[in-house]
Structures are given as structure tokens and as C-alpha cells.
Short mmCIF file of C-alpha atoms in Angstrom, two decimals:
data_model
loop_
_atom_site.label_atom_id
_atom_site.label_comp_id
_atom_site.label_asym_id
_atom_site.label_seq_id
_atom_site.Cartn_x
_atom_site.Cartn_y
_atom_site.Cartn_z
CA GLY A 1 15.72 -25.60 5.21
CA ARG A 2 16.68 -23.11 7.87
CA VAL A 3 18.10 -21.04 4.89
CA ALA A 4 15.21 -20.88 3.13
CA ALA A 5 13.48 -20.30 6.32
CA ALA A 6 15.40 -17.32 6.72
CA TYR A 7 15.23 -15.90 3.35
CA VAL A 8 11.98 -15.76 3.15
CA LEU A 9 11.11 -14.18 7.53
CA ASP A 10 13.96 -11.36 5.27
CA ALA A 11 11.57 -11.47 2.38
CA SER A 12 8.99 -10.99 4.90
CA LYS A 13 9.86 -8.66 6.70
CA ARG A 14 11.07 -5.38 3.24
CA ALA A 15 7.71 -6.21 2.12
CA LYS A 16 5.89 -4.79 4.66
CA GLN A 17 8.69 -1.99 5.52
CA MET A 18 8.57 -1.39 1.64
CA ALA A 19 4.47 -0.64 1.69
CA ILE A 20 5.20 1.86 4.98
CA GLU A 21 7.58 3.60 3.18
CA GLY A 22 5.52 3.31 -0.50
CA ARG A 23 7.50 1.49 -2.00
CA VAL A 24 5.04 -0.56 -3.18
CA LEU A 25 7.32 -2.36 -6.20
CA GLU A 26 9.93 -3.50 -4.12
CA ALA A 27 6.88 -4.75 -1.22
CA LEU A 28 5.40 -6.10 -4.56
CA GLN A 29 8.42 -7.93 -5.45
CA ALA A 30 9.29 -8.99 -2.08
CA SER A 31 6.48 -10.17 -1.56
CA ARG A 32 5.90 -12.56 -4.56
CA ILE A 33 8.95 -14.72 -2.88
CA VAL A 34 7.12 -15.38 -0.37
CA ARG A 35 4.10 -16.03 -2.63
CA GLN A 36 6.76 -18.11 -4.36
CA HIS A 37 7.50 -20.27 -1.03
CA CYS A 38 5.20 -20.61 0.59
CA GLY A 39 2.44 -21.42 -1.43
CA ALA A 40 0.29 -22.94 0.36
CA CYS A 41 -0.41 -20.11 2.61
CA CYS A 42 -2.11 -16.90 1.87
CA ASP A 43 1.29 -14.68 3.33
CA GLY A 44 2.85 -13.48 -0.33
CA THR A 45 -1.15 -11.95 -1.11
CA LEU A 46 -1.88 -10.85 1.46
CA LEU A 47 1.09 -8.69 1.51
CA ALA A 48 0.69 -7.35 -1.81
CA VAL A 49 -2.69 -5.98 -1.18
CA ASP A 50 -1.25 -4.28 2.33
CA ALA A 51 0.99 -2.50 -0.36
CA LEU A 52 -1.21 -1.75 -2.55
CA GLU A 53 -3.71 -0.72 -0.95
CA ARG A 54 -1.43 1.40 1.44
CA GLN A 55 -1.14 3.67 -2.12
CA GLY A 56 -4.99 3.43 -2.57
CA ARG A 57 -4.32 1.32 -5.91
CA LEU A 58 -7.93 -0.51 -4.83
CA GLY A 59 -8.52 -2.07 -7.99
CA GLU A 60 -5.02 -3.65 -8.19
CA ALA A 61 -5.40 -4.88 -4.71
CA VAL A 62 -8.99 -6.24 -4.78
CA ASP A 63 -7.64 -8.04 -8.13
CA SER A 64 -4.58 -9.46 -6.43
CA ALA A 65 -7.15 -10.43 -3.33
CA ARG A 66 -9.04 -11.89 -6.00
CA GLU A 67 -6.18 -14.45 -6.72
CA GLY A 68 -5.17 -15.22 -3.47
CA VAL A 69 -8.66 -16.28 -2.41
CA GLU A 70 -8.67 -18.97 -6.52
CA ARG A 71 -5.01 -20.03 -4.89
CA THR A 72 -6.04 -20.76 -1.59
CA PRO A 73 -10.64 -21.20 -1.26
CA HIS A 74 -9.71 -23.14 1.93
CA ASP A 75 -8.62 -20.20 3.81
CA PRO A 76 -10.52 -17.62 5.61
CA THR A 77 -8.12 -14.64 6.45
CA MET A 78 -8.16 -14.73 2.61
CA ARG A 79 -11.89 -14.41 1.53
CA VAL A 80 -12.27 -11.89 4.78
CA VAL A 81 -9.73 -9.45 3.23
CA TYR A 82 -10.88 -10.37 -0.36
CA ALA A 83 -15.39 -9.12 1.04
CA ARG A 84 -13.53 -5.93 2.88
CA LEU A 85 -11.73 -4.90 -0.41
CA LEU A 86 -15.18 -5.89 -3.03
CA SER A 87 -17.32 -3.57 0.35
CA ARG A 88 -14.51 -0.87 -0.05
CA LYS A 89 -14.51 -0.82 -3.93
CA GLY A 90 -18.82 -0.31 -3.72
CA SER A 91 -19.67 -4.05 -3.83
CA HIS A 92 -21.28 -4.32 -0.68
CA ALA A 93 -24.04 -7.08 -1.22
CA LEU A 94 -21.38 -9.25 -2.14
CA ALA A 95 -19.23 -9.18 0.59
CA GLU A 96 -21.84 -10.21 3.15
CA ILE A 97 -22.56 -12.99 1.11
CA GLU A 98 -19.10 -14.14 1.05
CA LEU A 99 -19.08 -13.38 4.52
CA GLU A 100 -22.14 -15.47 5.34
CA LYS A 101 -21.09 -18.07 3.20
CA LEU A 102 -17.63 -17.89 5.50
CA VAL A 103 -20.18 -17.90 8.67
CA GLU A 104 -22.26 -20.34 7.70
CA GLY A 105 -19.78 -22.82 6.18
CA LYS A 106 -18.13 -23.33 9.51
CA LYS A 107 -21.26 -23.67 11.83
CA SER A 108 -22.37 -25.97 9.31
CA GLY A 109 -19.25 -27.86 9.44
CA LYS A 110 -19.49 -28.66 5.34
CA THR A 111 -16.98 -26.22 5.32
CA ALA A 112 -13.24 -28.23 4.28
CA TYR A 113 -10.56 -27.15 7.00
CA ALA A 114 -13.32 -25.51 9.10
CA SER A 115 -12.67 -27.37 12.27
CA ALA A 116 -8.89 -26.69 11.91
CA PRO A 117 -7.25 -24.44 14.64
CA GLU A 118 -5.46 -22.92 12.14
CA PHE A 119 -8.30 -21.42 10.94
CA ALA A 120 -10.42 -20.40 13.77
CA GLU A 121 -8.91 -17.38 14.07
CA GLY A 122 -9.95 -16.28 10.35
CA TYR A 123 -13.05 -17.87 10.64
CA ALA A 124 -14.18 -16.38 13.88
CA ARG A 125 -12.56 -12.63 12.27
CA ALA A 126 -15.24 -13.21 9.75
CA GLU A 127 -18.20 -13.38 11.90
CA ALA A 128 -17.16 -10.52 13.98
CA CYS A 129 -17.22 -8.78 10.10
CA LEU A 130 -20.62 -9.84 9.13
CA GLU A 131 -21.49 -8.49 12.19
CA ALA A 132 -19.33 -5.09 11.97
CA LEU A 133 -21.13 -5.06 8.77
CA ARG A 134 -24.61 -4.99 8.80
CA ALA A 135 -24.13 -2.55 11.88
CA ALA A 136 -22.33 -0.28 9.59
CA LYS A 137 -25.16 -0.69 7.02
CA LYS A 138 -27.90 0.12 9.53
CA LEU A 139 -26.38 3.00 10.81
CA LYS A 140 -25.77 4.24 6.93
CA ASP A 141 -29.05 3.08 5.70
CA ASP A 142 -30.48 5.84 8.70
CA GLY A 143 -27.78 8.34 7.38
CA ASN A 144 -28.90 7.98 4.18
CA THR A 145 -32.51 8.62 5.26
CA ALA A 146 -31.55 11.61 7.75
CA TYR A 147 -30.37 13.01 4.68
CA GLY A 148 -32.84 12.39 2.53
CA ALA A 149 -34.70 14.23 5.45
CA SER A 150 -31.99 17.79 5.38
CA GLN A 151 -31.23 16.20 8.87
CA PHE A 152 -27.29 16.80 7.96
CA GLU A 153 -26.26 16.88 11.52
CA ARG A 154 -28.29 13.75 12.59
CA ALA A 155 -27.31 12.82 8.62
CA ILE A 156 -23.46 13.33 10.48
CA THR A 157 -23.49 11.24 14.25
CA CYS A 158 -25.36 8.80 11.51
CA TYR A 159 -22.05 8.24 9.29
CA THR A 160 -19.58 8.71 12.31
CA LYS A 161 -21.31 5.47 14.46
CA GLY A 162 -21.05 3.31 11.44
CA MET A 163 -17.61 4.39 10.83
CA GLN A 164 -16.91 3.00 14.75
CA ALA A 165 -19.67 0.06 14.92
CA ASP A 166 -17.48 -0.23 11.59
CA THR A 167 -14.79 -2.14 12.70
CA GLU A 168 -12.52 -2.92 9.86
CA GLY A 169 -13.41 -0.26 7.44
CA PHE A 170 -16.02 -2.77 4.70
CA LEU A 171 -17.80 0.89 4.08
CA ALA A 172 -15.09 2.78 5.57
CA ALA A 173 -15.27 4.62 1.77
CA VAL A 174 -18.97 5.32 1.09
CA LEU A 175 -19.28 6.55 5.20
CA HIS A 176 -16.49 8.87 4.37
CA GLY A 177 -17.98 10.26 1.14
CA ASN A 178 -21.84 10.23 2.28
CA ARG A 179 -20.45 11.68 6.05
CA SER A 180 -18.65 15.10 3.73
CA GLN A 181 -21.60 15.53 1.45
CA ALA A 182 -23.58 15.77 4.36
CA TYR A 183 -20.18 18.37 5.45
CA ALA A 184 -21.27 20.07 2.90
CA LYS A 185 -24.24 21.22 2.98
CA LEU A 186 -23.45 22.56 6.39
CA GLY A 187 -21.38 24.44 4.61
CA GLN A 188 -18.46 22.67 7.41
CA LEU A 189 -15.99 22.93 4.60
CA LYS A 190 -13.05 21.63 6.19
CA TYR A 191 -14.08 18.57 7.16
CA CYS A 192 -15.75 17.92 3.90
CA LEU A 193 -12.11 18.36 3.04
CA ASP A 194 -11.05 15.65 5.83
CA ASP A 195 -13.53 13.76 3.93
CA CYS A 196 -12.31 13.69 1.19
CA HIS A 197 -9.56 13.07 2.04
CA ALA A 198 -10.20 9.55 4.22
CA ALA A 199 -11.83 8.50 0.79
CA ILE A 200 -9.12 8.94 -1.74
CA GLN A 201 -7.21 7.12 0.89
CA ILE A 202 -8.77 4.33 -0.06
CA ASP A 203 -9.63 4.19 -3.15
CA ASP A 204 -7.57 6.53 -5.40
CA GLU A 205 -9.63 6.13 -8.82
CA ALA A 206 -12.71 7.44 -6.73
CA ILE A 207 -13.80 10.64 -9.34
CA LYS A 208 -17.01 10.84 -7.36
CA MET A 209 -14.96 11.68 -4.09
CA ARG A 210 -12.44 13.84 -6.42
CA LEU A 211 -14.64 15.68 -8.09
CA ARG A 212 -15.92 16.52 -4.59
CA ARG A 213 -12.62 17.86 -2.84
CA ALA A 214 -12.11 19.91 -6.48
CA ALA A 215 -14.91 21.66 -6.12
CA CYS A 216 -14.54 21.93 -1.73
CA ARG A 217 -11.18 22.57 -3.05
CA LEU A 218 -11.98 26.34 -5.40
CA GLU A 219 -14.73 26.88 -2.34
CA LEU A 220 -12.15 27.03 0.49
CA ASN A 221 -9.08 29.02 -2.06
CA GLN A 222 -7.77 26.17 -2.97
CA PRO A 223 -7.19 26.09 -7.08
CA ASP A 224 -4.03 24.60 -7.36
CA GLU A 225 -5.26 21.92 -5.94
CA ALA A 226 -8.62 21.95 -6.99
CA VAL A 227 -6.47 21.43 -11.13
CA LEU A 228 -4.37 18.49 -9.91
CA ASP A 229 -7.69 16.46 -8.88
CA TYR A 230 -9.54 17.49 -12.04
CA GLU A 231 -5.88 16.50 -13.91
CA ARG A 232 -6.36 12.96 -11.50
CA VAL A 233 -9.58 13.16 -13.02
CA LEU A 234 -9.35 12.87 -16.90
CA GLU A 235 -6.45 11.05 -16.54
CA LEU A 236 -8.70 7.98 -15.19
CA ASP A 237 -12.15 9.36 -17.23
CA PRO A 238 -10.81 11.56 -20.20
CA GLU A 239 -14.48 12.17 -21.59
CA ASN A 240 -14.83 13.65 -18.33
CA ALA A 241 -13.82 16.95 -19.37
#
């Protein structure tokens, strides 16, 4: 009834606010309430994913989204979010396949609920994301080719255009990572550091980016900050000593 609806709405608002404030545990608890009362939709899972992503806990966000897809396989929005997280974690090909399935299923009409009005926005989003991902991927590859030819400024331009084309950030982590290396080659360490920050915000467990940021910080005479990155790397991978 109305009381239950108000309770769920309040939990949803709290989950969003807690996520913004970085209070992940509380956000997850609130999102669990939403999920328990709205089992047929993906709202609770999306709230949990948002809270985890904001803290760079990408691996956990992927796991949560995967569970959401298993729980609500008919919901295209949940599957788009899952595809985006897969790509951000490095599984670009799998993400593209997931989007292709959604787009082809919608066009063929063979996918259950493909014609349901409440899912129209999700399918449209999948089509837009697939187009953006392919455009960004092409620009990333162009950037890599330029980088391999020591055309670092051109590489930076390609990676930047890739970020602009990638409307939902499917390739954000790798584009920031690649661009940071190109900036490093040009000795533009401040910009390199900014890109390292951006990549690590997406995935706190990105060891390669933490090592690059540590090296950059040493070059910029920030030894204390570099030590923090090295310590985090050792937490994630003790064999990196």
C-alpha cells in the first residue's frame, strides 16, 4: 500500500544520498531494501552499482550488476549497465557482444518484452551505446597507431576524441590510461597525473595505473603521495614487491 511505497521511496532517496556522500555501506543497505520490495525491477541493483562505482569498487560493481542481470534478464537498462561495467573493467569485446544482443533482439522482435513500452528507453540506450562504443574504439585504435609511431600529440587528440564520442564512458578507463602515457612521453606530467587520477577513480584496483601515478608523482617531487600508491599496489598484489 501507500505506506510500503513511501518506505521504498525513502530508501531509494537515502541510497542515492549516501552514495553521493561516499557512505557505501549505508547506501548498500538502503538499496537492499529497494531490491527486496521491488524484486521484479532493477532499481535496487542500480542503486547499489552506483554506490560501488562512485568509490572505484569496479569489481564489486560488476558482480552486483551480473546478479542484477540474472535476476531481471528482461530489463535492457540493467544489461546496458552490466555491459558498461564489463568494458570499464577491460572486457570490451564482451561488452560489445552484450549490446549487440540487445540491439539485434529488439530489431528481430524475438527477445521477450522487446516491444514492451516500459523498456523502449532501455533498448534505445543500448543502440546509442553500441554506436558510441564502436566510434570510441576506432578512435582508441587510431590513437594506439599514432602512439606506436611516436606521434604522441596525435595520439592524445585521438584519445580525447574517443572520450568525447564515448557518451557513457565504456572505454573511459583505457582512454585515460593511454592518454596518460602519451602525456608522459611528452613530459607533460601534470596532465599525465590528472589522467591517472581519472582512471583510478574508475577502478581503484588498477595496479598499472597506480604504478604509473606513483612514478609520475616521484617525477613531480611528491614522494609521500607516491608511497601511498606503492603501498596500495602491495595490498592488491603482494608479489609486486
